[in-house]
Amino acid sequence: MDAFKQVETFVSVATKGSLSAAARAEGVTPAVIGRRLDALEQRLGVKLVTRTTRSISLTFEGAAFLEDCQRILNDLANAEASVSLGGVKASGHIRVSAPAGFGRLHVAPLLREFLEMNADVSCTLDLTDRVVDLVNESIDCAIRIGELPDSSLVSIRLADNRRVVVASPAYLARHGSPVAPPDLASHNCLSLGQQRGWLFCGEKGETIAVKVSGRLECNDGAVLHQCALAGDGLAWRSLWEVDADLRAGRLVTVLDEFATPTMGIYAVFPQRKRLALRVRLFIDHLKNHYGSPDYWVSSPPTITAPSIAGRAA
C-alpha cells in the first residue's frame, strides 16, 4: 500500500472527524479508509487514533504527527504549484476574508492588482472584524492579525506587526509625553470601546494590561486614528495603520521601550490535499508586497468602489 496515500488518509480522517466523512470525500468505503489507517499505524508502530463506533480522537502521538503531515502536504502543494506556473493559468473564484481596517488599506488594493494580473480569476472579498468559520462559510483564505489559536487551519506568516502608542506633536507639546505606562492615567486616551486595556511589557518581560480612560470611546479604529492626528489624545494603534503618519511626522510614538513583541499577520486556509493555484498565487502576491520594505513606506490607495467585493464568478 502506498505510504503517501496512508498519510493523506490519516490527515483527511483527522480533519474531517470520521472515517465515513473521509471515505465520502474520496469516493471509497469506510473499510478502505480503516485499512489504510491500520497499515499506517502498523508501519509506524504507534497508535495514532482512538476509534469508537461514533467518533475518532487523536492520541498524543497522532496530534503531533498530524501537525507534521499537514505541513508536508502543504509544502508539496506549494512545490507543485510553483513548477506549474509556466504552463498553467489561474482561474476560478476565490473567497477572501480580512479584518475591515486592514482589509481596506492592505488587502483590497492588492487584490485589485491581483485580479488585473489574472483575468480568469474572480473574487468575493468579505471585510469583517469577526472571526469567520472558513470551512462552514466556504472561505478560501482569511487574513488574520495576532497569534493564532491551535486549530486544523494552515497558516502562512505574511508580515510582522506590533501596536504602538501614538499622538500628534501638538498634543504632546500641550500635555507632555508619558514616560511609563502608569502615566497614561493623566492623559486623554482614545480607546476602542470596552477593550481589556493597552498591552505593554513589564519589568520581567511579562505582558501587562493597563486600563485607560479618556473623553472618547469608539468601536471604529479609523476614527481613533483621525482623532489622534487631530491632536485629541493618545491612541494605541497597529503599525500597519500609522506607519505612513510616523514617517511623515504627523504622529510620533511614546512608551516604545515598553512595547510588546511583534505579532504576525497571517494568511490562513483550511487543510486540503491541494491548494488551488489561484489561492496560492494570491497569498504569494500579498507576501511579496508585504515583504518589501518599500511597501510600508506609504500605504497604497484605498478602494472606494464597492464592486470588488462581489465580482461574479
PDB file of C-alpha atoms in Angstrom:
ATOM      1  CA  MET A   1       0.000   0.000   0.000  1.00  0.00           C
ATOM      2  CA  ASP A   2       1.303   3.460  -0.938  1.00  0.00           C
ATOM      3  CA  ALA A   3       2.786   5.152   2.152  1.00  0.00           C
ATOM      4  CA  PHE A   4       1.871   8.625   0.936  1.00  0.00           C
ATOM      5  CA  LYS A   5      -1.763   7.616   0.437  1.00  0.00           C
ATOM      6  CA  GLN A   6      -1.813   6.376   4.036  1.00  0.00           C
ATOM      7  CA  VAL A   7      -0.619   9.791   5.244  1.00  0.00           C
ATOM      8  CA  GLU A   8      -3.216  11.611   3.113  1.00  0.00           C
ATOM      9  CA  THR A   9      -5.908   9.354   4.512  1.00  0.00           C
ATOM     10  CA  PHE A  10      -4.803   9.974   8.085  1.00  0.00           C
ATOM     11  CA  VAL A  11      -4.938  13.772   7.588  1.00  0.00           C
ATOM     12  CA  SER A  12      -8.347  13.524   5.946  1.00  0.00           C
ATOM     13  CA  VAL A  13      -9.772  11.439   8.794  1.00  0.00           C
ATOM     14  CA  ALA A  14      -8.256  13.724  11.457  1.00  0.00           C
ATOM     15  CA  THR A  15      -9.544  16.945   9.898  1.00  0.00           C
ATOM     16  CA  LYS A  16     -12.966  15.628   8.888  1.00  0.00           C
ATOM     17  CA  GLY A  17     -13.562  13.861  12.191  1.00  0.00           C
ATOM     18  CA  SER A  18     -14.661  10.426  10.984  1.00  0.00           C
ATOM     19  CA  LEU A  19     -13.803   7.555   8.665  1.00  0.00           C
ATOM     20  CA  SER A  20     -17.115   7.876   6.852  1.00  0.00           C
ATOM     21  CA  ALA A  21     -16.576  11.577   6.065  1.00  0.00           C
ATOM     22  CA  ALA A  22     -13.100  10.862   4.726  1.00  0.00           C
ATOM     23  CA  ALA A  23     -14.474   7.944   2.704  1.00  0.00           C
ATOM     24  CA  ARG A  24     -17.203  10.116   1.141  1.00  0.00           C
ATOM     25  CA  ALA A  25     -14.650  12.770   0.175  1.00  0.00           C
ATOM     26  CA  GLU A  26     -12.526  10.182  -1.619  1.00  0.00           C
ATOM     27  CA  GLY A  27     -15.310   8.044  -3.024  1.00  0.00           C
ATOM     28  CA  VAL A  28     -14.325   4.829  -1.260  1.00  0.00           C
ATOM     29  CA  THR A  29     -15.807   2.762   1.561  1.00  0.00           C
ATOM     30  CA  PRO A  30     -15.035   3.405   5.240  1.00  0.00           C
ATOM     31  CA  ALA A  31     -13.480  -0.059   5.345  1.00  0.00           C
ATOM     32  CA  VAL A  32     -10.829   1.049   2.836  1.00  0.00           C
ATOM     33  CA  ILE A  33     -10.058   4.105   4.956  1.00  0.00           C
ATOM     34  CA  GLY A  34      -9.814   1.903   8.062  1.00  0.00           C
ATOM     35  CA  ARG A  35      -7.366  -0.475   6.389  1.00  0.00           C
ATOM     36  CA  ARG A  36      -5.133   2.428   5.384  1.00  0.00           C
ATOM     37  CA  LEU A  37      -5.085   3.722   8.951  1.00  0.00           C
ATOM     38  CA  ASP A  38      -4.309   0.245  10.278  1.00  0.00           C
ATOM     39  CA  ALA A  39      -1.438  -0.114   7.834  1.00  0.00           C
ATOM     40  CA  LEU A  40      -0.030   3.295   8.747  1.00  0.00           C
ATOM     41  CA  GLU A  41      -0.154   2.599  12.483  1.00  0.00           C
ATOM     42  CA  GLN A  42       1.440  -0.819  11.965  1.00  0.00           C
ATOM     43  CA  ARG A  43       4.207   0.696   9.850  1.00  0.00           C
ATOM     44  CA  LEU A  44       4.942   3.434  12.412  1.00  0.00           C
ATOM     45  CA  GLY A  45       4.487   1.184  15.430  1.00  0.00           C
ATOM     46  CA  VAL A  46       2.294   3.716  17.288  1.00  0.00           C
ATOM     47  CA  LYS A  47      -1.410   4.291  17.830  1.00  0.00           C
ATOM     48  CA  LEU A  48      -2.494   7.474  16.031  1.00  0.00           C
ATOM     49  CA  VAL A  49      -6.257   7.482  16.571  1.00  0.00           C
ATOM     50  CA  THR A  50      -8.700   6.025  19.028  1.00  0.00           C
ATOM     51  CA  ARG A  51     -11.797   4.793  17.222  1.00  0.00           C
ATOM     52  CA  THR A  52     -15.288   4.136  18.509  1.00  0.00           C
ATOM     53  CA  THR A  53     -18.477   3.384  16.604  1.00  0.00           C
ATOM     54  CA  ARG A  54     -19.429   7.055  16.699  1.00  0.00           C
ATOM     55  CA  SER A  55     -16.254   9.097  16.614  1.00  0.00           C
ATOM     56  CA  ILE A  56     -12.472   9.192  16.483  1.00  0.00           C
ATOM     57  CA  SER A  57      -9.953  11.081  18.604  1.00  0.00           C
ATOM     58  CA  LEU A  58      -6.241  11.640  18.115  1.00  0.00           C
ATOM     59  CA  THR A  59      -3.719  10.177  20.520  1.00  0.00           C
ATOM     60  CA  PHE A  60      -0.847  12.359  21.728  1.00  0.00           C
ATOM     61  CA  GLU A  61       1.373  10.847  19.029  1.00  0.00           C
ATOM     62  CA  GLY A  62      -1.380  11.295  16.446  1.00  0.00           C
ATOM     63  CA  ALA A  63      -1.775  15.026  17.193  1.00  0.00           C
ATOM     64  CA  ALA A  64       1.970  15.597  16.828  1.00  0.00           C
ATOM     65  CA  PHE A  65       2.100  13.543  13.639  1.00  0.00           C
ATOM     66  CA  LEU A  66      -0.876  15.442  12.174  1.00  0.00           C
ATOM     67  CA  GLU A  67       0.898  18.773  12.501  1.00  0.00           C
ATOM     68  CA  ASP A  68       3.944  17.477  10.625  1.00  0.00           C
ATOM     69  CA  CYS A  69       1.803  15.800   7.958  1.00  0.00           C
ATOM     70  CA  GLN A  70      -0.218  18.972   7.312  1.00  0.00           C
ATOM     71  CA  ARG A  71       2.954  20.983   6.829  1.00  0.00           C
ATOM     72  CA  ILE A  72       4.417  18.390   4.454  1.00  0.00           C
ATOM     73  CA  LEU A  73       1.261  18.174   2.340  1.00  0.00           C
ATOM     74  CA  ASN A  74       1.057  21.947   2.166  1.00  0.00           C
ATOM     75  CA  ASP A  75       4.722  22.219   1.138  1.00  0.00           C
ATOM     76  CA  LEU A  76       4.155  19.623  -1.570  1.00  0.00           C
ATOM     77  CA  ALA A  77       1.129  21.514  -2.912  1.00  0.00           C
ATOM     78  CA  ASN A  78       3.179  24.707  -2.976  1.00  0.00           C
ATOM     79  CA  ALA A  79       6.007  22.976  -4.821  1.00  0.00           C
ATOM     80  CA  GLU A  80       3.613  21.572  -7.426  1.00  0.00           C
ATOM     81  CA  ALA A  81       2.055  24.985  -7.917  1.00  0.00           C
ATOM     82  CA  SER A  82       5.470  26.604  -8.340  1.00  0.00           C
ATOM     83  CA  VAL A  83       6.582  24.302 -11.144  1.00  0.00           C
ATOM     84  CA  SER A  84       3.201  24.678 -12.809  1.00  0.00           C
ATOM     85  CA  LEU A  85       3.327  28.455 -13.073  1.00  0.00           C
ATOM     86  CA  GLY A  86       4.847  28.474 -16.526  1.00  0.00           C
ATOM     87  CA  GLY A  87       2.158  26.380 -18.147  1.00  0.00           C
ATOM     88  CA  VAL A  88      -0.997  26.801 -16.080  1.00  0.00           C
ATOM     89  CA  LYS A  89      -3.147  29.914 -15.746  1.00  0.00           C
ATOM     90  CA  ALA A  90      -5.008  30.620 -12.534  1.00  0.00           C
ATOM     91  CA  SER A  91      -8.775  30.632 -12.961  1.00  0.00           C
ATOM     92  CA  GLY A  92     -11.969  30.328 -10.986  1.00  0.00           C
ATOM     93  CA  HIS A  93     -13.473  32.114  -7.987  1.00  0.00           C
ATOM     94  CA  ILE A  94     -11.760  32.855  -4.670  1.00  0.00           C
ATOM     95  CA  ARG A  95     -13.430  33.909  -1.413  1.00  0.00           C
ATOM     96  CA  VAL A  96     -11.242  36.037   0.860  1.00  0.00           C
ATOM     97  CA  SER A  97     -11.909  37.400   4.356  1.00  0.00           C
ATOM     98  CA  ALA A  98      -9.914  40.114   6.136  1.00  0.00           C
ATOM     99  CA  PRO A  99     -10.257  42.494   9.095  1.00  0.00           C
ATOM    100  CA  ALA A 100     -12.137  45.599   7.993  1.00  0.00           C
ATOM    101  CA  GLY A 101      -9.488  48.254   8.624  1.00  0.00           C
ATOM    102  CA  PHE A 102      -6.507  46.228   7.450  1.00  0.00           C
ATOM    103  CA  GLY A 103      -8.507  44.909   4.519  1.00  0.00           C
ATOM    104  CA  ARG A 104      -9.373  48.369   3.229  1.00  0.00           C
ATOM    105  CA  LEU A 105      -5.769  49.556   3.386  1.00  0.00           C
ATOM    106  CA  HIS A 106      -3.689  46.496   2.627  1.00  0.00           C
ATOM    107  CA  VAL A 107      -5.812  43.771   1.048  1.00  0.00           C
ATOM    108  CA  ALA A 108      -8.330  45.405  -1.282  1.00  0.00           C
ATOM    109  CA  PRO A 109      -5.783  47.448  -3.287  1.00  0.00           C
ATOM    110  CA  LEU A 110      -3.509  44.424  -3.747  1.00  0.00           C
ATOM    111  CA  LEU A 111      -6.488  42.239  -4.602  1.00  0.00           C
ATOM    112  CA  ARG A 112      -7.480  44.644  -7.359  1.00  0.00           C
ATOM    113  CA  GLU A 113      -3.937  44.441  -8.717  1.00  0.00           C
ATOM    114  CA  PHE A 114      -4.013  40.638  -8.490  1.00  0.00           C
ATOM    115  CA  LEU A 115      -7.285  40.462 -10.447  1.00  0.00           C
ATOM    116  CA  GLU A 116      -5.846  42.707 -13.163  1.00  0.00           C
ATOM    117  CA  MET A 117      -2.911  40.298 -13.466  1.00  0.00           C
ATOM    118  CA  ASN A 118      -5.160  37.202 -13.544  1.00  0.00           C
ATOM    119  CA  ALA A 119      -8.059  37.914 -15.860  1.00  0.00           C
ATOM    120  CA  ASP A 120      -9.661  34.473 -15.377  1.00  0.00           C
ATOM    121  CA  VAL A 121      -9.946  34.849 -11.595  1.00  0.00           C
ATOM    122  CA  SER A 122     -12.886  36.460  -9.782  1.00  0.00           C
ATOM    123  CA  CYS A 123     -13.199  37.186  -6.084  1.00  0.00           C
ATOM    124  CA  THR A 124     -15.559  37.862  -3.204  1.00  0.00           C
ATOM    125  CA  LEU A 125     -13.872  39.957  -0.509  1.00  0.00           C
ATOM    126  CA  ASP A 126     -15.506  39.943   2.935  1.00  0.00           C
ATOM    127  CA  LEU A 127     -14.227  42.694   5.237  1.00  0.00           C
ATOM    128  CA  THR A 128     -15.281  41.938   8.804  1.00  0.00           C
ATOM    129  CA  ASP A 129     -13.768  42.068  12.270  1.00  0.00           C
ATOM    130  CA  ARG A 130     -15.445  38.863  13.399  1.00  0.00           C
ATOM    131  CA  VAL A 131     -13.576  35.547  13.200  1.00  0.00           C
ATOM    132  CA  VAL A 132     -15.121  33.733  10.255  1.00  0.00           C
ATOM    133  CA  ASP A 133     -15.581  29.963  10.068  1.00  0.00           C
ATOM    134  CA  LEU A 134     -13.579  29.172   6.951  1.00  0.00           C
ATOM    135  CA  VAL A 135     -14.999  25.711   6.386  1.00  0.00           C
ATOM    136  CA  ASN A 136     -18.696  26.378   7.019  1.00  0.00           C
ATOM    137  CA  GLU A 137     -18.622  29.746   5.228  1.00  0.00           C
ATOM    138  CA  SER A 138     -16.628  28.405   2.258  1.00  0.00           C
ATOM    139  CA  ILE A 139     -13.784  30.894   2.684  1.00  0.00           C
ATOM    140  CA  ASP A 140     -10.667  30.002   0.698  1.00  0.00           C
ATOM    141  CA  CYS A 141      -8.303  32.306   2.565  1.00  0.00           C
ATOM    142  CA  ALA A 142      -8.557  34.623   5.576  1.00  0.00           C
ATOM    143  CA  ILE A 143      -6.122  37.286   6.719  1.00  0.00           C
ATOM    144  CA  ARG A 144      -5.664  37.366  10.497  1.00  0.00           C
ATOM    145  CA  ILE A 145      -3.534  39.503  12.790  1.00  0.00           C
ATOM    146  CA  GLY A 146      -2.106  38.308  16.097  1.00  0.00           C
ATOM    147  CA  GLU A 147      -1.041  34.960  17.445  1.00  0.00           C
ATOM    148  CA  LEU A 148      -3.234  32.170  16.160  1.00  0.00           C
ATOM    149  CA  PRO A 149      -5.001  29.611  18.361  1.00  0.00           C
ATOM    150  CA  ASP A 150      -4.328  25.943  17.737  1.00  0.00           C
ATOM    151  CA  SER A 151      -6.601  24.665  15.002  1.00  0.00           C
ATOM    152  CA  SER A 152      -6.723  22.472  11.939  1.00  0.00           C
ATOM    153  CA  LEU A 153      -6.149  25.536   9.740  1.00  0.00           C
ATOM    154  CA  VAL A 154      -2.885  26.026   7.881  1.00  0.00           C
ATOM    155  CA  SER A 155      -1.184  29.407   8.269  1.00  0.00           C
ATOM    156  CA  ILE A 156       1.465  31.337   6.368  1.00  0.00           C
ATOM    157  CA  ARG A 157       3.114  34.336   8.045  1.00  0.00           C
ATOM    158  CA  LEU A 158       2.943  37.283   5.669  1.00  0.00           C
ATOM    159  CA  ALA A 159       4.488  40.070   7.735  1.00  0.00           C
ATOM    160  CA  ASP A 160       5.208  41.315  11.251  1.00  0.00           C
ATOM    161  CA  ASN A 161       3.176  43.898  13.109  1.00  0.00           C
ATOM    162  CA  ARG A 162       3.101  45.474  16.548  1.00  0.00           C
ATOM    163  CA  ARG A 163       0.996  48.049  18.344  1.00  0.00           C
ATOM    164  CA  VAL A 164       2.358  51.415  19.404  1.00  0.00           C
ATOM    165  CA  VAL A 165       1.049  54.353  21.426  1.00  0.00           C
ATOM    166  CA  VAL A 166       0.895  57.408  19.194  1.00  0.00           C
ATOM    167  CA  ALA A 167      -0.023  61.061  19.469  1.00  0.00           C
ATOM    168  CA  SER A 168       0.365  64.183  17.397  1.00  0.00           C
ATOM    169  CA  PRO A 169       3.301  66.516  18.134  1.00  0.00           C
ATOM    170  CA  ALA A 170       0.759  69.212  19.017  1.00  0.00           C
ATOM    171  CA  TYR A 171      -0.878  67.054  21.710  1.00  0.00           C
ATOM    172  CA  LEU A 172       2.467  66.165  23.285  1.00  0.00           C
ATOM    173  CA  ALA A 173       3.544  69.819  23.232  1.00  0.00           C
ATOM    174  CA  ARG A 174       0.445  70.713  25.259  1.00  0.00           C
ATOM    175  CA  HIS A 175       0.323  67.740  27.639  1.00  0.00           C
ATOM    176  CA  GLY A 176       3.818  66.256  27.716  1.00  0.00           C
ATOM    177  CA  SER A 177       4.888  62.674  26.955  1.00  0.00           C
ATOM    178  CA  PRO A 178       4.209  59.723  29.270  1.00  0.00           C
ATOM    179  CA  VAL A 179       7.439  58.053  30.374  1.00  0.00           C
ATOM    180  CA  ALA A 180       5.892  54.853  31.814  1.00  0.00           C
ATOM    181  CA  PRO A 181       2.527  53.078  31.345  1.00  0.00           C
ATOM    182  CA  PRO A 182       1.083  54.342  34.680  1.00  0.00           C
ATOM    183  CA  ASP A 183       1.425  57.905  33.330  1.00  0.00           C
ATOM    184  CA  LEU A 184      -1.431  57.164  30.928  1.00  0.00           C
ATOM    185  CA  ALA A 185      -3.832  57.808  33.823  1.00  0.00           C
ATOM    186  CA  SER A 186      -3.210  61.545  33.440  1.00  0.00           C
ATOM    187  CA  HIS A 187      -3.709  61.578  29.665  1.00  0.00           C
ATOM    188  CA  ASN A 188      -6.722  61.618  27.382  1.00  0.00           C
ATOM    189  CA  CYS A 189      -6.607  58.118  25.890  1.00  0.00           C
ATOM    190  CA  LEU A 190      -8.682  57.373  22.803  1.00  0.00           C
ATOM    191  CA  SER A 191      -9.930  53.840  23.429  1.00  0.00           C
ATOM    192  CA  LEU A 192     -11.579  51.225  21.273  1.00  0.00           C
ATOM    193  CA  GLY A 193     -14.783  50.773  23.256  1.00  0.00           C
ATOM    194  CA  GLN A 194     -14.764  48.432  26.248  1.00  0.00           C
ATOM    195  CA  GLN A 195     -11.394  46.832  25.473  1.00  0.00           C
ATOM    196  CA  ARG A 196      -9.399  44.979  28.105  1.00  0.00           C
ATOM    197  CA  GLY A 197      -6.640  47.611  28.187  1.00  0.00           C
ATOM    198  CA  TRP A 198      -3.495  48.581  26.353  1.00  0.00           C
ATOM    199  CA  LEU A 199      -0.782  45.916  26.470  1.00  0.00           C
ATOM    200  CA  PHE A 200       2.832  46.576  27.475  1.00  0.00           C
ATOM    201  CA  CYS A 201       5.915  44.628  28.517  1.00  0.00           C
ATOM    202  CA  GLY A 202       6.543  44.626  32.262  1.00  0.00           C
ATOM    203  CA  GLU A 203       9.894  44.758  34.055  1.00  0.00           C
ATOM    204  CA  LYS A 204      10.351  40.986  33.812  1.00  0.00           C
ATOM    205  CA  GLY A 205       9.229  40.763  30.195  1.00  0.00           C
ATOM    206  CA  GLU A 206       5.683  39.762  31.077  1.00  0.00           C
ATOM    207  CA  THR A 207       2.698  41.284  29.285  1.00  0.00           C
ATOM    208  CA  ILE A 208       0.633  43.664  31.393  1.00  0.00           C
ATOM    209  CA  ALA A 209      -2.691  45.301  30.549  1.00  0.00           C
ATOM    210  CA  VAL A 210      -3.146  48.933  31.513  1.00  0.00           C
ATOM    211  CA  LYS A 211      -6.684  50.243  31.787  1.00  0.00           C
ATOM    212  CA  VAL A 212      -7.025  53.632  30.120  1.00  0.00           C
ATOM    213  CA  SER A 213      -9.712  56.272  30.037  1.00  0.00           C
ATOM    214  CA  GLY A 214     -10.493  59.421  28.148  1.00  0.00           C
ATOM    215  CA  ARG A 215     -13.195  61.582  26.723  1.00  0.00           C
ATOM    216  CA  LEU A 216     -13.814  59.418  23.649  1.00  0.00           C
ATOM    217  CA  GLU A 217     -14.506  55.719  23.165  1.00  0.00           C
ATOM    218  CA  CYS A 218     -15.264  54.422  19.689  1.00  0.00           C
ATOM    219  CA  ASN A 219     -15.575  50.950  18.171  1.00  0.00           C
ATOM    220  CA  ASP A 220     -14.005  52.142  14.886  1.00  0.00           C
ATOM    221  CA  GLY A 221     -10.222  52.286  14.909  1.00  0.00           C
ATOM    222  CA  ALA A 222     -10.128  54.608  11.896  1.00  0.00           C
ATOM    223  CA  VAL A 223     -11.987  57.254  13.896  1.00  0.00           C
ATOM    224  CA  LEU A 224      -9.473  56.996  16.745  1.00  0.00           C
ATOM    225  CA  HIS A 225      -6.651  57.300  14.220  1.00  0.00           C
ATOM    226  CA  GLN A 226      -8.110  60.523  12.840  1.00  0.00           C
ATOM    227  CA  CYS A 227      -8.667  61.918  16.339  1.00  0.00           C
ATOM    228  CA  ALA A 228      -5.028  61.237  17.203  1.00  0.00           C
ATOM    229  CA  LEU A 229      -3.959  63.078  14.042  1.00  0.00           C
ATOM    230  CA  ALA A 230      -6.154  65.987  15.094  1.00  0.00           C
ATOM    231  CA  GLY A 231      -4.355  66.211  18.440  1.00  0.00           C
ATOM    232  CA  ASP A 232      -7.212  64.971  20.615  1.00  0.00           C
ATOM    233  CA  GLY A 233      -5.232  62.424  22.626  1.00  0.00           C
ATOM    234  CA  LEU A 234      -3.146  59.252  22.714  1.00  0.00           C
ATOM    235  CA  ALA A 235      -4.140  56.179  20.690  1.00  0.00           C
ATOM    236  CA  TRP A 236      -2.894  52.577  20.708  1.00  0.00           C
ATOM    237  CA  ARG A 237      -2.737  51.593  17.051  1.00  0.00           C
ATOM    238  CA  SER A 238      -1.131  48.994  14.801  1.00  0.00           C
ATOM    239  CA  LEU A 239       1.963  49.939  12.816  1.00  0.00           C
ATOM    240  CA  TRP A 240       0.268  48.941   9.557  1.00  0.00           C
ATOM    241  CA  GLU A 241      -2.237  51.738  10.164  1.00  0.00           C
ATOM    242  CA  VAL A 242       0.007  54.572  11.358  1.00  0.00           C
ATOM    243  CA  ASP A 243       3.398  53.846   9.764  1.00  0.00           C
ATOM    244  CA  ALA A 244       2.988  56.401   6.985  1.00  0.00           C
ATOM    245  CA  ASP A 245       1.983  59.070   9.535  1.00  0.00           C
ATOM    246  CA  LEU A 246       5.007  58.266  11.682  1.00  0.00           C
ATOM    247  CA  ARG A 247       7.353  58.594   8.722  1.00  0.00           C
ATOM    248  CA  ALA A 248       5.755  61.902   7.756  1.00  0.00           C
ATOM    249  CA  GLY A 249       5.928  63.266  11.308  1.00  0.00           C
ATOM    250  CA  ARG A 250       2.164  63.659  11.648  1.00  0.00           C
ATOM    251  CA  LEU A 251       2.286  61.236  14.587  1.00  0.00           C
ATOM    252  CA  VAL A 252       5.048  60.199  16.975  1.00  0.00           C
ATOM    253  CA  THR A 253       5.330  57.160  19.238  1.00  0.00           C
ATOM    254  CA  VAL A 254       5.709  57.147  23.017  1.00  0.00           C
ATOM    255  CA  LEU A 255       6.464  54.370  25.515  1.00  0.00           C
ATOM    256  CA  ASP A 256       8.420  52.460  22.849  1.00  0.00           C
ATOM    257  CA  GLU A 257      10.632  50.766  25.457  1.00  0.00           C
ATOM    258  CA  PHE A 258       7.501  49.138  26.917  1.00  0.00           C
ATOM    259  CA  ALA A 259       6.073  47.942  23.589  1.00  0.00           C
ATOM    260  CA  THR A 260       5.023  44.305  23.371  1.00  0.00           C
ATOM    261  CA  PRO A 261       6.806  41.996  20.879  1.00  0.00           C
ATOM    262  CA  THR A 262       5.751  41.870  17.254  1.00  0.00           C
ATOM    263  CA  MET A 263       2.716  39.855  16.234  1.00  0.00           C
ATOM    264  CA  GLY A 264       2.163  38.084  12.963  1.00  0.00           C
ATOM    265  CA  ILE A 265      -0.018  38.942  10.002  1.00  0.00           C
ATOM    266  CA  TYR A 266      -1.121  35.585   8.597  1.00  0.00           C
ATOM    267  CA  ALA A 267      -2.948  34.050   5.689  1.00  0.00           C
ATOM    268  CA  VAL A 268      -4.913  31.036   6.950  1.00  0.00           C
ATOM    269  CA  PHE A 269      -6.793  28.434   4.964  1.00  0.00           C
ATOM    270  CA  PRO A 270      -8.378  25.008   5.537  1.00  0.00           C
ATOM    271  CA  GLN A 271      -6.210  21.925   5.252  1.00  0.00           C
ATOM    272  CA  ARG A 272      -6.675  20.414   1.822  1.00  0.00           C
ATOM    273  CA  LYS A 273      -4.786  17.906  -0.241  1.00  0.00           C
ATOM    274  CA  ARG A 274      -4.145  20.550  -2.909  1.00  0.00           C
ATOM    275  CA  LEU A 275      -4.355  24.325  -2.523  1.00  0.00           C
ATOM    276  CA  ALA A 276      -5.940  25.891  -5.608  1.00  0.00           C
ATOM    277  CA  LEU A 277      -3.409  27.715  -7.772  1.00  0.00           C
ATOM    278  CA  ARG A 278      -5.432  30.948  -7.654  1.00  0.00           C
ATOM    279  CA  VAL A 279      -5.309  30.904  -3.837  1.00  0.00           C
ATOM    280  CA  ARG A 280      -1.601  30.083  -3.774  1.00  0.00           C
ATOM    281  CA  LEU A 281      -0.827  32.916  -6.184  1.00  0.00           C
ATOM    282  CA  PHE A 282      -2.928  35.395  -4.228  1.00  0.00           C
ATOM    283  CA  ILE A 283      -1.157  34.545  -0.959  1.00  0.00           C
ATOM    284  CA  ASP A 284       2.221  34.861  -2.708  1.00  0.00           C
ATOM    285  CA  HIS A 285       1.113  38.228  -4.131  1.00  0.00           C
ATOM    286  CA  LEU A 286       0.377  39.547  -0.632  1.00  0.00           C
ATOM    287  CA  LYS A 287       3.555  38.089   0.855  1.00  0.00           C
ATOM    288  CA  ASN A 288       5.776  39.544  -1.862  1.00  0.00           C
ATOM    289  CA  HIS A 289       4.370  43.031  -1.327  1.00  0.00           C
ATOM    290  CA  TYR A 290       4.329  42.896   2.471  1.00  0.00           C
ATOM    291  CA  GLY A 291       7.879  41.561   2.468  1.00  0.00           C
ATOM    292  CA  SER A 292       9.190  44.586   0.578  1.00  0.00           C
ATOM    293  CA  PRO A 293      10.454  47.377   2.887  1.00  0.00           C
ATOM    294  CA  ASP A 294       9.299  49.926   0.315  1.00  0.00           C
ATOM    295  CA  TYR A 295       5.712  48.764   0.628  1.00  0.00           C
ATOM    296  CA  TRP A 296       5.284  50.064   4.181  1.00  0.00           C
ATOM    297  CA  VAL A 297       6.844  53.466   3.460  1.00  0.00           C
ATOM    298  CA  SER A 298       3.498  54.698   2.203  1.00  0.00           C
ATOM    299  CA  SER A 299       0.145  52.973   2.311  1.00  0.00           C
ATOM    300  CA  PRO A 300      -1.442  52.012  -1.014  1.00  0.00           C
ATOM    301  CA  PRO A 301      -4.580  53.901  -2.035  1.00  0.00           C
ATOM    302  CA  THR A 302      -7.784  52.632  -0.508  1.00  0.00           C
ATOM    303  CA  ILE A 303     -10.520  51.124  -2.645  1.00  0.00           C
ATOM    304  CA  THR A 304     -13.724  53.130  -2.515  1.00  0.00           C
ATOM    305  CA  ALA A 305     -15.718  51.382  -5.220  1.00  0.00           C
ATOM    306  CA  PRO A 306     -17.782  48.521  -3.749  1.00  0.00           C
ATOM    307  CA  SER A 307     -17.791  46.371  -6.889  1.00  0.00           C
ATOM    308  CA  ILE A 308     -14.592  44.486  -6.000  1.00  0.00           C
ATOM    309  CA  ALA A 309     -16.353  42.695  -3.152  1.00  0.00           C
ATOM    310  CA  GLY A 310     -18.697  40.830  -5.390  1.00  0.00           C
ATOM    311  CA  ARG A 311     -17.282  40.160  -8.800  1.00  0.00           C
ATOM    312  CA  ALA A 312     -19.301  37.433 -10.374  1.00  0.00           C
ATOM    313  CA  ALA A 313     -17.701  34.069 -10.917  1.00  0.00           C
TER     314      ALA A 313
END
